[in-house]
Amino acid sequence: MREKCIQIKEKYPIVISIVLAAIWTILLIGVGIGVSLIPFISNSKSGYLSQLIVDVMGTGLGIFVIWFFKSSAVYKEKRYGLGQGFLIGLYLVIIGFYSLIVTTIMADKSKINPIWQIAIFAITMIFIGTCEEFLFRGVISNLLFNKYGKTIPGVWFAVIMTGVIFGCMHLFNALSPEVSFYSALIQGLVAGVLGMVLTAIYFRCRNIWVVVILHAFIDFAALFTSGVFGTNTLDGS
């Protein structure tokens, strides 16, 4: 069955990419519902504890898919190291620091979350990076690149399609009571563009850890005031 699936993904990478993204989304939604029913987690003062569990499970699925498709080389491939990779992704580095500085200046800093809550927040951001990058850049972007990346238009297609699939998955955030469909739509559009940028960076540097760190940093900067000062919930942010 494993070999058959590998053959299918080489012939129909778009279909397999959508199926994988759908399974990933269903898993995350299911885990999120499940952990919300656990009193210890639902009553926790840290809104990021349940998200951490969800992202750990999502990371696990990404690792499994990479293993299943015999793509473990993605962990070791490195056209450029971290330093050069961050230079390639300098735009995201600058945007992240700008967001971090501006939101911190504007935040109500009268209260700071306990250290354990801040630690959970920071660890969650790391796992958001691995959860989403292992699947969408490590697997899906490579499926599309291997099929269409022999020409420049094909590379562009792989970049755009990966971003579109990535953005569409964020629309399901509208299932949260705190998130309107309009807000989820805006997030989906932004995530789609971010997904294209991350895919382009990954194709250039061929270092999955560059995009994992950049992704984690962008989310860390965007949610910093929520995780450190508790000024908003995760869904609200």
Tab-separated table of N, CA and C in Angstrom, residues 16-159:
chain	number	residue	atom	x	y	z
A	16	ILE	N	-3.313	14.601	-3.981
A	16	ILE	CA	-2.727	14.108	-2.736
A	16	ILE	C	-2.467	15.255	-1.773
A	17	SER	N	-2.036	16.405	-2.294
A	17	SER	CA	-1.779	17.572	-1.449
A	17	SER	C	-3.047	18.035	-0.755
A	18	ILE	N	-4.139	18.091	-1.505
A	18	ILE	CA	-5.419	18.516	-0.925
A	18	ILE	C	-5.909	17.502	0.102
A	19	VAL	N	-5.766	16.227	-0.210
A	19	VAL	CA	-6.189	15.176	0.721
A	19	VAL	C	-5.379	15.254	2.013
A	20	LEU	N	-4.058	15.411	1.891
A	20	LEU	CA	-3.212	15.512	3.081
A	20	LEU	C	-3.582	16.733	3.927
A	21	ALA	N	-3.810	17.861	3.260
A	21	ALA	CA	-4.182	19.073	3.988
A	21	ALA	C	-5.526	18.897	4.691
A	22	ALA	N	-6.451	18.191	4.028
A	22	ALA	CA	-7.765	17.943	4.630
A	22	ALA	C	-7.647	17.034	5.849
A	23	ILE	N	-6.851	15.959	5.731
A	23	ILE	CA	-6.646	15.054	6.863
A	23	ILE	C	-5.996	15.801	8.023
A	24	TRP	N	-4.994	16.607	7.702
A	24	TRP	CA	-4.300	17.414	8.713
A	24	TRP	C	-5.280	18.334	9.440
A	25	THR	N	-6.145	18.996	8.673
A	25	THR	CA	-7.114	19.926	9.257
A	25	THR	C	-8.121	19.193	10.136
A	26	ILE	N	-8.629	18.075	9.642
A	26	ILE	CA	-9.596	17.294	10.417
A	26	ILE	C	-8.961	16.798	11.715
A	27	LEU	N	-7.707	16.344	11.632
A	27	LEU	CA	-7.004	15.893	12.837
A	27	LEU	C	-6.889	17.014	13.853
A	28	LEU	N	-6.473	18.197	13.394
A	28	LEU	CA	-6.288	19.315	14.314
A	28	LEU	C	-7.610	19.743	14.940
A	29	ILE	N	-8.672	19.770	14.140
A	29	ILE	CA	-9.986	20.140	14.672
A	29	ILE	C	-10.443	19.102	15.692
A	30	GLY	N	-10.259	17.821	15.354
A	30	GLY	CA	-10.663	16.752	16.257
A	30	GLY	C	-9.903	16.780	17.576
A	31	VAL	N	-8.586	16.981	17.483
A	31	VAL	CA	-7.775	17.058	18.710
A	31	VAL	C	-8.183	18.275	19.527
A	32	GLY	N	-8.439	19.396	18.833
A	32	GLY	CA	-8.853	20.613	19.539
A	32	GLY	C	-10.153	20.413	20.301
A	33	ILE	N	-11.112	19.734	19.669
A	33	ILE	CA	-12.383	19.447	20.351
A	33	ILE	C	-12.147	18.501	21.518
A	34	GLY	N	-11.309	17.490	21.287
A	34	GLY	CA	-11.043	16.508	22.334
A	34	GLY	C	-10.397	17.117	23.575
A	35	VAL	N	-9.375	17.932	23.364
A	35	VAL	CA	-8.676	18.507	24.530
A	35	VAL	C	-9.547	19.532	25.253
A	36	SER	N	-10.482	20.150	24.523
A	36	SER	CA	-11.377	21.122	25.176
A	36	SER	C	-12.325	20.452	26.166
A	37	LEU	N	-12.479	19.134	26.055
A	37	LEU	CA	-13.366	18.385	26.950
A	37	LEU	C	-12.641	17.892	28.196
A	38	ILE	N	-11.323	18.090	28.233
A	38	ILE	CA	-10.543	17.673	29.395
A	38	ILE	C	-10.521	18.826	30.405
A	39	PRO	N	-11.103	18.651	31.582
A	39	PRO	CA	-11.214	19.747	32.560
A	39	PRO	C	-9.888	20.421	32.881
A	40	PHE	N	-8.829	19.637	33.060
A	40	PHE	CA	-7.530	20.201	33.426
A	40	PHE	C	-7.055	21.209	32.381
A	41	ILE	N	-7.342	20.895	31.111
A	41	ILE	CA	-6.885	21.772	30.035
A	41	ILE	C	-7.864	22.924	29.816
A	42	SER	N	-9.147	22.614	29.795
A	42	SER	CA	-10.147	23.664	29.553
A	42	SER	C	-10.179	24.694	30.672
A	43	ASN	N	-9.837	24.282	31.881
A	43	ASN	CA	-9.831	25.203	33.023
A	43	ASN	C	-8.468	25.860	33.234
A	44	SER	N	-7.501	25.490	32.401
A	44	SER	CA	-6.164	26.060	32.542
A	44	SER	C	-6.194	27.555	32.242
A	45	LYS	N	-5.400	28.297	32.985
A	45	LYS	CA	-5.330	29.742	32.754
A	45	LYS	C	-4.545	30.080	31.494
A	46	SER	N	-3.852	29.085	30.957
A	46	SER	CA	-3.104	29.300	29.722
A	46	SER	C	-3.956	28.881	28.532
A	47	GLY	N	-4.296	29.839	27.676
A	47	GLY	CA	-5.057	29.521	26.484
A	47	GLY	C	-4.235	28.806	25.437
A	48	TYR	N	-2.933	28.698	25.680
A	48	TYR	CA	-2.057	28.087	24.688
A	48	TYR	C	-1.763	26.614	24.968
A	49	LEU	N	-2.194	26.105	26.123
A	49	LEU	CA	-1.916	24.713	26.448
A	49	LEU	C	-2.613	23.773	25.473
A	50	SER	N	-3.892	24.030	25.197
A	50	SER	CA	-4.622	23.176	24.253
A	50	SER	C	-4.047	23.313	22.849
A	51	GLN	N	-3.646	24.537	22.479
A	51	GLN	CA	-3.052	24.747	21.156
A	51	GLN	C	-1.734	23.999	21.041
A	52	LEU	N	-0.971	23.939	22.109
A	52	LEU	CA	0.292	23.216	22.099
A	52	LEU	C	0.059	21.733	21.804
A	53	ILE	N	-0.940	21.151	22.456
A	53	ILE	CA	-1.254	19.737	22.225
A	53	ILE	C	-1.678	19.508	20.781
A	54	VAL	N	-2.499	20.418	20.262
A	54	VAL	CA	-2.947	20.315	18.874
A	54	VAL	C	-1.755	20.355	17.923
A	55	ASP	N	-0.837	21.282	18.150
A	55	ASP	CA	0.309	21.433	17.241
A	55	ASP	C	1.310	20.298	17.379
A	56	VAL	N	1.425	19.722	18.571
A	56	VAL	CA	2.279	18.542	18.740
A	56	VAL	C	1.725	17.394	17.899
A	57	MET	N	0.405	17.214	17.917
A	57	MET	CA	-0.224	16.168	17.122
A	57	MET	C	-0.058	16.447	15.628
A	58	GLY	N	-0.204	17.719	15.246
A	58	GLY	CA	-0.020	18.087	13.849
A	58	GLY	C	1.406	17.850	13.386
A	59	THR	N	2.363	18.143	14.268
A	59	THR	CA	3.769	17.874	13.958
A	59	THR	C	3.993	16.381	13.785
A	60	GLY	N	3.369	15.602	14.654
A	60	GLY	CA	3.482	14.151	14.559
A	60	GLY	C	2.958	13.625	13.233
A	61	LEU	N	1.835	14.189	12.772
A	61	LEU	CA	1.297	13.778	11.475
A	61	LEU	C	2.258	14.136	10.352
A	62	GLY	N	2.845	15.329	10.424
A	62	GLY	CA	3.804	15.745	9.406
A	62	GLY	C	5.001	14.809	9.355
A	63	ILE	N	5.522	14.435	10.537
A	63	ILE	CA	6.658	13.513	10.606
A	63	ILE	C	6.278	12.157	10.017
A	64	PHE	N	5.060	11.708	10.331
A	64	PHE	CA	4.600	10.426	9.799
A	64	PHE	C	4.491	10.454	8.282
A	65	VAL	N	3.928	11.527	7.729
A	65	VAL	CA	3.764	11.626	6.275
A	65	VAL	C	5.128	11.679	5.589
A	66	ILE	N	6.066	12.430	6.175
A	66	ILE	CA	7.421	12.488	5.615
A	66	ILE	C	8.038	11.093	5.601
A	67	TRP	N	7.858	10.342	6.682
A	67	TRP	CA	8.363	8.969	6.728
A	67	TRP	C	7.641	8.087	5.720
A	68	PHE	N	6.317	8.199	5.657
A	68	PHE	CA	5.509	7.337	4.800
A	68	PHE	C	5.890	7.499	3.335
A	69	PHE	N	6.167	8.736	2.924
A	69	PHE	CA	6.532	8.989	1.533
A	69	PHE	C	8.041	8.907	1.292
A	70	LYS	N	8.761	8.388	2.298
A	70	LYS	CA	10.206	8.202	2.187
A	70	LYS	C	10.915	9.509	1.815
A	71	SER	N	10.544	10.563	2.520
A	71	SER	CA	11.091	11.893	2.230
A	71	SER	C	11.921	12.435	3.379
A	72	SER	N	12.494	11.550	4.184
A	72	SER	CA	13.224	11.973	5.378
A	72	SER	C	14.433	12.842	5.064
A	73	ALA	N	14.869	12.833	3.805
A	73	ALA	CA	16.009	13.677	3.423
A	73	ALA	C	15.701	15.155	3.618
A	74	VAL	N	14.418	15.490	3.736
A	74	VAL	CA	14.038	16.892	3.894
A	74	VAL	C	14.626	17.486	5.174
A	75	TYR	N	14.866	16.642	6.181
A	75	TYR	CA	15.416	17.139	7.439
A	75	TYR	C	16.878	17.558	7.295
A	76	LYS	N	17.573	16.951	6.340
A	76	LYS	CA	19.024	17.159	6.224
A	76	LYS	C	19.420	18.027	5.033
A	77	GLU	N	18.519	18.181	4.052
A	77	GLU	CA	18.904	18.942	2.867
A	77	GLU	C	19.240	20.380	3.256
A	78	LYS	N	20.243	20.939	2.610
A	78	LYS	CA	20.671	22.289	2.983
A	78	LYS	C	21.478	22.908	1.848
A	79	ARG	N	20.796	23.677	1.032
A	79	ARG	CA	21.539	24.449	0.033
A	79	ARG	C	22.221	25.622	0.703
A	80	TYR	N	21.525	26.247	1.653
A	80	TYR	CA	22.087	27.346	2.433
A	80	TYR	C	21.845	27.079	3.909
A	81	GLY	N	22.747	27.589	4.751
A	81	GLY	CA	22.596	27.463	6.190
A	81	GLY	C	21.577	28.451	6.730
A	82	LEU	N	21.442	28.472	8.044
A	82	LEU	CA	20.448	29.338	8.673
A	82	LEU	C	20.708	30.818	8.389
A	83	GLY	N	21.987	31.225	8.489
A	83	GLY	CA	22.313	32.637	8.282
A	83	GLY	C	21.911	33.130	6.904
A	84	GLN	N	22.315	32.399	5.865
A	84	GLN	CA	21.943	32.793	4.507
A	84	GLN	C	20.448	32.651	4.280
A	85	GLY	N	19.873	31.638	4.924
A	85	GLY	CA	18.429	31.449	4.793
A	85	GLY	C	17.650	32.620	5.361
A	86	PHE	N	18.099	33.143	6.508
A	86	PHE	CA	17.423	34.294	7.106
A	86	PHE	C	17.612	35.553	6.259
A	87	LEU	N	18.740	35.647	5.568
A	87	LEU	CA	18.937	36.765	4.646
A	87	LEU	C	17.959	36.672	3.481
A	88	ILE	N	17.755	35.453	2.986
A	88	ILE	CA	16.777	35.251	1.918
A	88	ILE	C	15.380	35.635	2.406
A	89	GLY	N	15.090	35.305	3.659
A	89	GLY	CA	13.785	35.633	4.241
A	89	GLY	C	13.810	36.901	5.066
A	90	LEU	N	14.700	37.834	4.732
A	90	LEU	CA	14.881	39.044	5.529
A	90	LEU	C	13.600	39.861	5.657
A	91	TYR	N	12.786	39.822	4.613
A	91	TYR	CA	11.510	40.551	4.657
A	91	TYR	C	10.680	40.095	5.864
A	92	LEU	N	10.586	38.783	6.079
A	92	LEU	CA	9.800	38.264	7.194
A	92	LEU	C	10.454	38.592	8.534
A	93	VAL	N	11.770	38.598	8.565
A	93	VAL	CA	12.487	38.961	9.794
A	93	VAL	C	12.162	40.404	10.182
A	94	ILE	N	12.223	41.309	9.198
A	94	ILE	CA	11.942	42.722	9.459
A	94	ILE	C	10.493	42.927	9.885
A	95	ILE	N	9.567	42.297	9.156
A	95	ILE	CA	8.146	42.418	9.490
A	95	ILE	C	7.884	41.877	10.892
A	96	GLY	N	8.537	40.769	11.243
A	96	GLY	CA	8.354	40.186	12.566
A	96	GLY	C	8.823	41.106	13.675
A	97	PHE	N	10.015	41.672	13.513
A	97	PHE	CA	10.530	42.594	14.528
A	97	PHE	C	9.684	43.865	14.614
A	98	TYR	N	9.224	44.343	13.467
A	98	TYR	CA	8.366	45.539	13.457
A	98	TYR	C	7.084	45.268	14.234
A	99	SER	N	6.454	44.134	13.951
A	99	SER	CA	5.230	43.762	14.648
A	99	SER	C	5.477	43.609	16.140
A	100	LEU	N	6.593	42.990	16.488
A	100	LEU	CA	6.932	42.757	17.892
A	100	LEU	C	7.101	44.071	18.638
A	101	ILE	N	7.805	45.016	18.038
A	101	ILE	CA	8.072	46.301	18.682
A	101	ILE	C	6.796	47.125	18.812
A	102	VAL	N	6.035	47.235	17.721
A	102	VAL	CA	4.840	48.078	17.718
A	102	VAL	C	3.781	47.545	18.680
A	103	THR	N	3.497	46.250	18.624
A	103	THR	CA	2.456	45.703	19.494
A	103	THR	C	2.868	45.751	20.962
A	104	THR	N	4.157	45.608	21.233
A	104	THR	CA	4.624	45.680	22.620
A	104	THR	C	4.488	47.097	23.166
A	105	ILE	N	4.811	48.079	22.342
A	105	ILE	CA	4.677	49.477	22.756
A	105	ILE	C	3.216	49.809	23.052
A	106	MET	N	2.313	49.305	22.237
A	106	MET	CA	0.893	49.644	22.362
A	106	MET	C	0.171	48.802	23.403
A	107	ALA	N	0.767	47.702	23.845
A	107	ALA	CA	0.093	46.774	24.749
A	107	ALA	C	-0.044	47.327	26.160
A	108	ASP	N	-1.069	46.834	26.849
A	108	ASP	CA	-1.243	47.133	28.265
A	108	ASP	C	-0.288	46.237	29.043
A	109	LYS	N	0.765	46.833	29.570
A	109	LYS	CA	1.804	46.044	30.230
A	109	LYS	C	1.665	46.055	31.761
A	110	SER	N	0.444	46.337	32.225
A	110	SER	CA	0.227	46.380	33.671
A	110	SER	C	0.258	44.993	34.299
A	111	LYS	N	0.070	43.958	33.476
A	111	LYS	CA	0.074	42.593	33.989
A	111	LYS	C	0.913	41.721	33.064
A	112	ILE	N	1.747	40.888	33.659
A	112	ILE	CA	2.555	39.946	32.889
A	112	ILE	C	2.174	38.531	33.315
A	113	ASN	N	1.980	37.671	32.359
A	113	ASN	CA	1.617	36.286	32.657
A	113	ASN	C	2.716	35.597	33.452
A	114	PRO	N	2.350	34.579	34.233
A	114	PRO	CA	3.360	33.795	34.959
A	114	PRO	C	4.357	33.169	33.981
A	115	ILE	N	5.554	32.888	34.491
A	115	ILE	CA	6.615	32.329	33.651
A	115	ILE	C	6.173	31.051	32.957
A	116	TRP	N	5.430	30.182	33.672
A	116	TRP	CA	5.037	28.905	33.067
A	116	TRP	C	4.105	29.121	31.880
A	117	GLN	N	3.250	30.139	31.948
A	117	GLN	CA	2.362	30.435	30.827
A	117	GLN	C	3.155	30.981	29.638
A	118	ILE	N	4.129	31.833	29.926
A	118	ILE	CA	4.970	32.380	28.852
A	118	ILE	C	5.774	31.264	28.197
A	119	ALA	N	6.253	30.319	29.016
A	119	ALA	CA	7.019	29.187	28.474
A	119	ALA	C	6.146	28.338	27.554
A	120	ILE	N	4.906	28.070	27.974
A	120	ILE	CA	3.990	27.296	27.129
A	120	ILE	C	3.716	28.034	25.830
A	121	PHE	N	3.539	29.342	25.922
A	121	PHE	CA	3.324	30.158	24.722
A	121	PHE	C	4.504	30.027	23.754
A	122	ALA	N	5.726	30.173	24.277
A	122	ALA	CA	6.921	30.112	23.424
A	122	ALA	C	7.073	28.735	22.778
A	123	ILE	N	6.857	27.687	23.562
A	123	ILE	CA	6.969	26.326	23.024
A	123	ILE	C	5.900	26.084	21.964
A	124	THR	N	4.699	26.633	22.206
A	124	THR	CA	3.613	26.493	21.231
A	124	THR	C	3.986	27.123	19.901
A	125	MET	N	4.624	28.276	19.937
A	125	MET	CA	5.017	28.939	18.696
A	125	MET	C	6.008	28.085	17.907
A	126	ILE	N	6.905	27.414	18.628
A	126	ILE	CA	7.867	26.530	17.960
A	126	ILE	C	7.138	25.390	17.269
A	127	PHE	N	6.172	24.804	17.972
A	127	PHE	CA	5.451	23.671	17.391
A	127	PHE	C	4.485	24.100	16.289
A	128	ILE	N	4.029	25.346	16.319
A	128	ILE	CA	3.252	25.832	15.183
A	128	ILE	C	4.134	25.815	13.938
A	129	GLY	N	5.391	26.225	14.100
A	129	GLY	CA	6.328	26.218	12.977
A	129	GLY	C	6.544	24.825	12.425
A	130	THR	N	6.802	23.845	13.301
A	130	THR	CA	7.027	22.475	12.826
A	130	THR	C	5.742	21.856	12.305
A	131	CYS	N	4.636	22.094	12.979
A	131	CYS	CA	3.348	21.523	12.588
A	131	CYS	C	2.987	21.900	11.158
A	132	GLU	N	3.112	23.171	10.827
A	132	GLU	CA	2.675	23.648	9.515
A	132	GLU	C	3.757	23.506	8.448
A	133	GLU	N	5.006	23.698	8.819
A	133	GLU	CA	6.073	23.642	7.819
A	133	GLU	C	6.422	22.217	7.397
A	134	PHE	N	6.408	21.282	8.329
A	134	PHE	CA	6.711	19.905	7.963
A	134	PHE	C	5.747	19.411	6.883
A	135	LEU	N	4.469	19.732	7.043
A	135	LEU	CA	3.493	19.248	6.063
A	135	LEU	C	3.474	20.090	4.799
A	136	PHE	N	3.338	21.416	4.950
A	136	PHE	CA	3.097	22.250	3.773
A	136	PHE	C	4.359	22.544	2.968
A	137	ARG	N	5.486	22.746	3.609
A	137	ARG	CA	6.717	22.943	2.862
A	137	ARG	C	7.462	21.618	2.704
A	138	GLY	N	7.559	20.829	3.776
A	138	GLY	CA	8.311	19.595	3.713
A	138	GLY	C	7.705	18.542	2.800
A	139	VAL	N	6.361	18.514	2.728
A	139	VAL	CA	5.699	17.482	1.929
A	139	VAL	C	4.994	18.078	0.711
A	140	ILE	N	4.000	18.932	0.954
A	140	ILE	CA	3.142	19.397	-0.135
A	140	ILE	C	3.907	20.196	-1.181
A	141	SER	N	4.734	21.146	-0.747
A	141	SER	CA	5.467	21.944	-1.743
A	141	SER	C	6.405	21.068	-2.564
A	142	ASN	N	6.982	20.039	-1.936
A	142	ASN	CA	7.874	19.134	-2.657
A	142	ASN	C	7.114	18.237	-3.628
A	143	LEU	N	5.911	17.811	-3.243
A	143	LEU	CA	5.084	17.035	-4.168
A	143	LEU	C	4.836	17.824	-5.452
A	144	LEU	N	4.488	19.086	-5.284
A	144	LEU	CA	4.188	19.935	-6.437
A	144	LEU	C	5.450	20.292	-7.216
A	145	PHE	N	6.541	20.563	-6.494
A	145	PHE	CA	7.787	20.928	-7.166
A	145	PHE	C	8.332	19.759	-7.985
A	146	ASN	N	8.269	18.559	-7.431
A	146	ASN	CA	8.787	17.392	-8.144
A	146	ASN	C	8.029	17.133	-9.437
A	147	LYS	N	6.753	17.517	-9.467
A	147	LYS	CA	5.944	17.290	-10.658
A	147	LYS	C	6.053	18.438	-11.646
A	148	TYR	N	6.044	19.667	-11.155
A	148	TYR	CA	5.941	20.829	-12.047
A	148	TYR	C	7.183	21.722	-12.046
A	149	GLY	N	8.168	21.452	-11.193
A	149	GLY	CA	9.285	22.370	-11.006
A	149	GLY	C	10.378	22.323	-12.051
A	150	LYS	N	10.118	21.685	-13.162
A	150	LYS	CA	11.140	21.610	-14.219
A	150	LYS	C	11.196	22.877	-15.060
A	151	THR	N	10.186	23.730	-14.947
A	151	THR	CA	10.152	24.996	-15.676
A	151	THR	C	9.871	26.127	-14.692
A	152	ILE	N	10.205	27.357	-15.092
A	152	ILE	CA	9.947	28.516	-14.219
A	152	ILE	C	8.450	28.676	-13.941
A	153	PRO	N	7.576	28.607	-14.976
A	153	PRO	CA	6.135	28.672	-14.676
A	153	PRO	C	5.695	27.554	-13.734
A	154	GLY	N	6.322	26.378	-13.871
A	154	GLY	CA	5.971	25.274	-12.990
A	154	GLY	C	6.358	25.541	-11.545
A	155	VAL	N	7.504	26.185	-11.349
A	155	VAL	CA	7.924	26.553	-9.991
A	155	VAL	C	6.949	27.563	-9.401
A	156	TRP	N	6.569	28.556	-10.205
A	156	TRP	CA	5.580	29.532	-9.753
A	156	TRP	C	4.262	28.840	-9.387
A	157	PHE	N	3.864	27.877	-10.193
A	157	PHE	CA	2.625	27.144	-9.919
A	157	PHE	C	2.723	26.422	-8.576
A	158	ALA	N	3.862	25.771	-8.318
A	158	ALA	CA	4.049	25.063	-7.054
A	158	ALA	C	3.997	26.025	-5.873
A	159	VAL	N	4.606	27.197	-6.042
A	159	VAL	CA	4.607	28.208	-4.975
A	159	VAL	C	3.184	28.691	-4.698
